Coordinates of C-alpha atoms in Angstrom, one line a residue:
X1 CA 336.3 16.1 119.2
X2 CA 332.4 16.3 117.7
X3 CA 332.1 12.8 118.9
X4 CA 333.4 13.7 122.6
X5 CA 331.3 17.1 122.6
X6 CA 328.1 14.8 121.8
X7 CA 328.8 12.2 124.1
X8 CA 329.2 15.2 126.7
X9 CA 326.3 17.1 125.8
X10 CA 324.3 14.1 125.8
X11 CA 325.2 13.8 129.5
X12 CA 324.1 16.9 130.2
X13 CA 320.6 17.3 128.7
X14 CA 320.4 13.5 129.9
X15 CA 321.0 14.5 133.5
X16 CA 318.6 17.2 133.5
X17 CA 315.7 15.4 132.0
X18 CA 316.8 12.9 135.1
X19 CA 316.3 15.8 137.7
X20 CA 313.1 16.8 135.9
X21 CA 311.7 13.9 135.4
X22 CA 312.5 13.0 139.1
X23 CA 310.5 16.0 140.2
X24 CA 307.5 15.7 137.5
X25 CA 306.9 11.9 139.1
X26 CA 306.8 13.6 142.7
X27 CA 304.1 15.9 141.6
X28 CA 301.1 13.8 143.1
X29 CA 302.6 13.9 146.4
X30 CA 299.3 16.0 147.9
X31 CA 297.6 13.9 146.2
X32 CA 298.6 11.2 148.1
X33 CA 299.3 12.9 151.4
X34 CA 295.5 13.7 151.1
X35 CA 294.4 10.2 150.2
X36 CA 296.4 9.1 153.4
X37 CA 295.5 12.1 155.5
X38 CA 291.5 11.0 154.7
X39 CA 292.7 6.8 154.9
X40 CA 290.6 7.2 151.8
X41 CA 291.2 7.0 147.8
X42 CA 287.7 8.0 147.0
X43 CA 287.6 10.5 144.1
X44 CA 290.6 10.1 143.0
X45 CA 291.9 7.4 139.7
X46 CA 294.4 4.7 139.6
X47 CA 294.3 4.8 135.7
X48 CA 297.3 7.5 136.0
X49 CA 299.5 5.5 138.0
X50 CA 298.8 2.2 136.7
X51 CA 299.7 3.8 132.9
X52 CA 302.7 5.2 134.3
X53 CA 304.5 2.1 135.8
X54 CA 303.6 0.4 132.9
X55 CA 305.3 3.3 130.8
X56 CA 308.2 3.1 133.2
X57 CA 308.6 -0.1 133.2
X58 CA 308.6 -1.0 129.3
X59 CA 311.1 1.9 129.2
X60 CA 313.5 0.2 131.1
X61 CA 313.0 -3.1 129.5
X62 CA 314.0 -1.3 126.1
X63 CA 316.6 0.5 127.9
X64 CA 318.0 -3.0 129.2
X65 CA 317.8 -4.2 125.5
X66 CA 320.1 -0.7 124.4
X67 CA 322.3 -1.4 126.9
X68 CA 324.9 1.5 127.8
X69 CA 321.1 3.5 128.6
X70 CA 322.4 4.5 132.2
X71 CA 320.3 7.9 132.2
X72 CA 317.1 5.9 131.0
X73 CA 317.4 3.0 133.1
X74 CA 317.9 5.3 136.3
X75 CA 315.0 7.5 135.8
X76 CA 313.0 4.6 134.9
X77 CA 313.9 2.3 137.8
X78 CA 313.1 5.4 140.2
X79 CA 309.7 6.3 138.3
X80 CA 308.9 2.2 138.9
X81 CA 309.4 2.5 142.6
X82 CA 307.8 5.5 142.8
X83 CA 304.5 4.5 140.6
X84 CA 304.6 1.5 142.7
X85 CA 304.0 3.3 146.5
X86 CA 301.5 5.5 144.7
X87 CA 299.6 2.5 143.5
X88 CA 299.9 0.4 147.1
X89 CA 298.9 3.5 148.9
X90 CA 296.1 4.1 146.6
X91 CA 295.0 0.5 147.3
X92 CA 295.9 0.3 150.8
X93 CA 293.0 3.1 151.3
X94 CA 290.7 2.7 148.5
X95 CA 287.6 0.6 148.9
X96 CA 286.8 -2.7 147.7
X97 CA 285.8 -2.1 144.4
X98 CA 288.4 0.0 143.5
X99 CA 291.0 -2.3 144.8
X100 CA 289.8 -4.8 142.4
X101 CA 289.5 -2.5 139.6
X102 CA 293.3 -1.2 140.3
X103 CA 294.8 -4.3 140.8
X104 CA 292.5 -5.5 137.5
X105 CA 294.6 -2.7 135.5
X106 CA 297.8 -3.9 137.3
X107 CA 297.5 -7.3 135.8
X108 CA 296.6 -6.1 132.4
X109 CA 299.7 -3.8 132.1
X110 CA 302.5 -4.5 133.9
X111 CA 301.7 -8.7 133.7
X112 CA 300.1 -9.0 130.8
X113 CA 300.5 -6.0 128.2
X114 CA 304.5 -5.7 129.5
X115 CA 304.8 -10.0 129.4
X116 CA 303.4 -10.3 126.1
X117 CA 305.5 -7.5 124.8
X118 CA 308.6 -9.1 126.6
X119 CA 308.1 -12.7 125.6
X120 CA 307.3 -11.9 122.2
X121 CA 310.5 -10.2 121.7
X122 CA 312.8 -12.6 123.6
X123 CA 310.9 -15.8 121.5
X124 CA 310.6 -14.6 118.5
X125 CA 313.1 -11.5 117.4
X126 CA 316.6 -11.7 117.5
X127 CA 319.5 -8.9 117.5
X128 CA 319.1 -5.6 116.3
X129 CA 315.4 -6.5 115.2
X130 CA 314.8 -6.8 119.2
X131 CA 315.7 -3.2 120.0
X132 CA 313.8 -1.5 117.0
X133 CA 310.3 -3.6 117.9
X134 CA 310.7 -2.5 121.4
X135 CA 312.0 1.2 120.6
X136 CA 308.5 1.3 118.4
X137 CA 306.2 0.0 120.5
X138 CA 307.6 2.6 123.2
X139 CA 307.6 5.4 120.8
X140 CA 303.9 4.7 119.9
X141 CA 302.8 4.1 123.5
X142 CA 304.7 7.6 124.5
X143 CA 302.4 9.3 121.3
X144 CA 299.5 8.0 122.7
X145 CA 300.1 9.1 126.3
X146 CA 300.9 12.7 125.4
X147 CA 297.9 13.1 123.0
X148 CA 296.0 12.6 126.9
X149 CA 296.1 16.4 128.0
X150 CA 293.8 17.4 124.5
X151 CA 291.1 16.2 126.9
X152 CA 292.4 18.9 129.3
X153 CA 292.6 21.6 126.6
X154 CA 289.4 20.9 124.8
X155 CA 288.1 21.3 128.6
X156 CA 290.1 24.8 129.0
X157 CA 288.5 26.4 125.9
X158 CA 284.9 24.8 126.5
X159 CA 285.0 26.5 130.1
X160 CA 287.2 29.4 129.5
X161 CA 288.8 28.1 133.2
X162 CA 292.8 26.7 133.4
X163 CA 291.8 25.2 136.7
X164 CA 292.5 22.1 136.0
X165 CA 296.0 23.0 133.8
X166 CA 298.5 24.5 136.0
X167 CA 301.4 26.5 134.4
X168 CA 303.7 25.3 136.5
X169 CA 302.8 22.0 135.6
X170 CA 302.5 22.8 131.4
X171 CA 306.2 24.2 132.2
X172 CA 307.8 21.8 133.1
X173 CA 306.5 18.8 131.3
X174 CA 307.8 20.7 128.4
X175 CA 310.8 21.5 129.7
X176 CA 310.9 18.2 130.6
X177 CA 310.3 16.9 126.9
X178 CA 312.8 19.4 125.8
X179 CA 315.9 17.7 127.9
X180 CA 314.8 14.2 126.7
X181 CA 314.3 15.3 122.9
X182 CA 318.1 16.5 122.9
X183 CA 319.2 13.5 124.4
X184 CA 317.8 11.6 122.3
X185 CA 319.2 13.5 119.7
X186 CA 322.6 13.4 120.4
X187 CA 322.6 9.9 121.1
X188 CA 321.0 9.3 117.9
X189 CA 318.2 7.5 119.8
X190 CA 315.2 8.5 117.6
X191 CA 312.5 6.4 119.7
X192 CA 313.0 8.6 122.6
X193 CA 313.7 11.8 120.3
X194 CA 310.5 12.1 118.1
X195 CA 307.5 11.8 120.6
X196 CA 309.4 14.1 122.6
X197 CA 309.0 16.5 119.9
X198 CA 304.9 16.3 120.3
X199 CA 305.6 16.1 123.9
X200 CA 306.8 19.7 123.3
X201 CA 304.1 21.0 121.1
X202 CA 301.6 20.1 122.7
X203 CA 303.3 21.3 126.3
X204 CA 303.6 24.7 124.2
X205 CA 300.2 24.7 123.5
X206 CA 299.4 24.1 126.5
X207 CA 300.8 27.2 128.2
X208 CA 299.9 29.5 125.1
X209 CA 296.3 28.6 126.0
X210 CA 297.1 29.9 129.5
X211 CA 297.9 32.5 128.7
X212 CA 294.6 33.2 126.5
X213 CA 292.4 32.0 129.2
X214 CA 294.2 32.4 132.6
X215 CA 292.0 36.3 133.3
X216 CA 289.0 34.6 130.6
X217 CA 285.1 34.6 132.4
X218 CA 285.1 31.1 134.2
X219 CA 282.2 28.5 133.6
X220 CA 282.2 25.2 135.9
X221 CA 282.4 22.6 134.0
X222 CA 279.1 21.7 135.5
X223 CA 277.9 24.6 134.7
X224 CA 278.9 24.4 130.9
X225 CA 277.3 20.7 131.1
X226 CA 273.6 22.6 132.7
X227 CA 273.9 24.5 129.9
X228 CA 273.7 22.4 127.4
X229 CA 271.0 20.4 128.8
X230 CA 268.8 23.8 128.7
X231 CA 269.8 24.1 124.9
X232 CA 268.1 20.5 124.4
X233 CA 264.8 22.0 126.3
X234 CA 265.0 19.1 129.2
X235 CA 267.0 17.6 131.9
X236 CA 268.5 14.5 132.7
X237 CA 264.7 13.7 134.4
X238 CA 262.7 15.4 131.1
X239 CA 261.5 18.3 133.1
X240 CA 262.7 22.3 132.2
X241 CA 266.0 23.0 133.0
X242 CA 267.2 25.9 135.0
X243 CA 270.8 26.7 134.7
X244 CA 272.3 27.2 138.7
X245 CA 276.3 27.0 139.2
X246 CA 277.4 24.4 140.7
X247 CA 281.6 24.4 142.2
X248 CA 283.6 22.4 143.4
X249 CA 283.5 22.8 146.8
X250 CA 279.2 22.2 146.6
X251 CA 277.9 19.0 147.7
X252 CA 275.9 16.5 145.6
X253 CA 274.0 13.1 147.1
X254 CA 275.3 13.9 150.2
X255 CA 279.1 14.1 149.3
X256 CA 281.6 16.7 148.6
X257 CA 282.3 17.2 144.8
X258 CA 285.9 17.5 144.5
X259 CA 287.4 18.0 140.5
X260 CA 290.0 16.3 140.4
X261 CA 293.0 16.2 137.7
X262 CA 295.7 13.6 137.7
X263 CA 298.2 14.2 135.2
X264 CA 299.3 11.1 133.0
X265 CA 303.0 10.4 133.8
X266 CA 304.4 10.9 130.1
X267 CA 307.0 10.0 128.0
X268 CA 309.2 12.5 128.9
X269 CA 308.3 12.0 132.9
X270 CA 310.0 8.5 132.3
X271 CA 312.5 8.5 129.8

């Protein structure tokens, strides 16, 4: 009877971290509808996306390996076709530097980063051995890519803004990390539990410090950058500084300034 409620409850958080997930990796959608309103990537990364297939796709290798995985390999095999559009519309309208660059991290992550990894473990692990190098290596990849958003929260409490770290957002990556925690959980799958439970943490953080700052006295993050350049006595050029705002709607060397945030598709966004 335990055994049939886990296998049941298991389904359940399993299916809702499928349905979160799912609407997490639909997120950049303006994003894109912007790039392909403007036929142009311009100001806007590829870094994200290209992480994120890679992510997506290792998951599904391990998943594979597990075998009996169905609610990782779904999620995973969606988040893969999904990371994939964003990426050919992002190079389909990005210039020709950036296409090299993007198809340059391509190579390095989904060819070589993701063929090393699955070579190595085909070659030269056998049984068991197989599924714990590749649970690890998943679990330490999923760590890394949460620990991305302290750039956003150092940011937040610098400039006293959560501009750039929607609630919405915070709310349901956490939410999100939640689901696949319990999962993991119940079906004693520890590789996608524990960075789950940072993937919390730092998700709770996250919307604790909007909390604190959401009605706080904004500074641009130019702004903040002017004024440090004032502390040192000189600009960029060595002459006096004066301190002006500057938003992101101004316009600088002729082009429109546009902050932009991309979230890093994480570990729970494709487990």
């Amino acid at each position: 009877m335990a055994a049939l409620s886990f296998e049941l409850l298991a389904f359940i958080f399993g299916l809702l971290g499928n349905i979160i997930s799912f609407l997490v990796f639909l997120a950049p959608l303006p994003t894109f509808y912007q790039i392909y309103t403007k036929k142009s990537s311009d100001g806007f990364q590829s870094i994200p996306y290209s992480v994120a297939l890679f992510s997506a796709a290792l998951l599904l290798y391990y998943a594979f390996l597990k075998t009996n995985a169905y609610m990782i390999v779904s999620i995973n095999g969606i988040g893969c076709v999904i990371e994939s559009i964003y990426l050919f519309l992002y190079v389909l309208y990005a210039s020709k530097k950036s296409k090299v660059f993007t198809i340059g991290l391509v190579l390095i992550f989904n060819v070589g980063g993701l063929g090393v990894i699955v070579l190595f473990s085909l070659l030269l692990v056998e049984g068991p051995d197989r599924v714990t190098l590749v649970g690890w290596i998943c679990a330490a990849i999923n760590i890394a890519v949460f620990a991305a958003p302290l750039s956003i929260m150092k940011q937040v409490i610098q400039t006293k803004s959560v501009e750039f770290m929607p609630f919405t957002l915070s709310f349901f990556l956490t939410l999100c990390a939640t689901m696949w925690f319990f999962y993991g959980f119940f079906v004693r799958d520890y590789y996608i539990a524990l960075p789950n439970v940072l993937g919390f943490l730092l998700g709770f953080a996250q919307m604790m410090l909007y909390c604190i700052y959401k009605n706080a006295k904004k500074e641009s993050v130019y702004e903040l950058d002017e004024l440090k350049a004032k502390n040192k006595g000189q600009s960029a050029e060595g002459k006096l500084y004066t301190p002006t705002k500057i938003h992101k709607a101004d316009s600088i060397n002729g082009k429109e300034l546009e902050l932009h945030q991309v979230v890093v598709s994480t570990a729970p966004d494709h487990n």
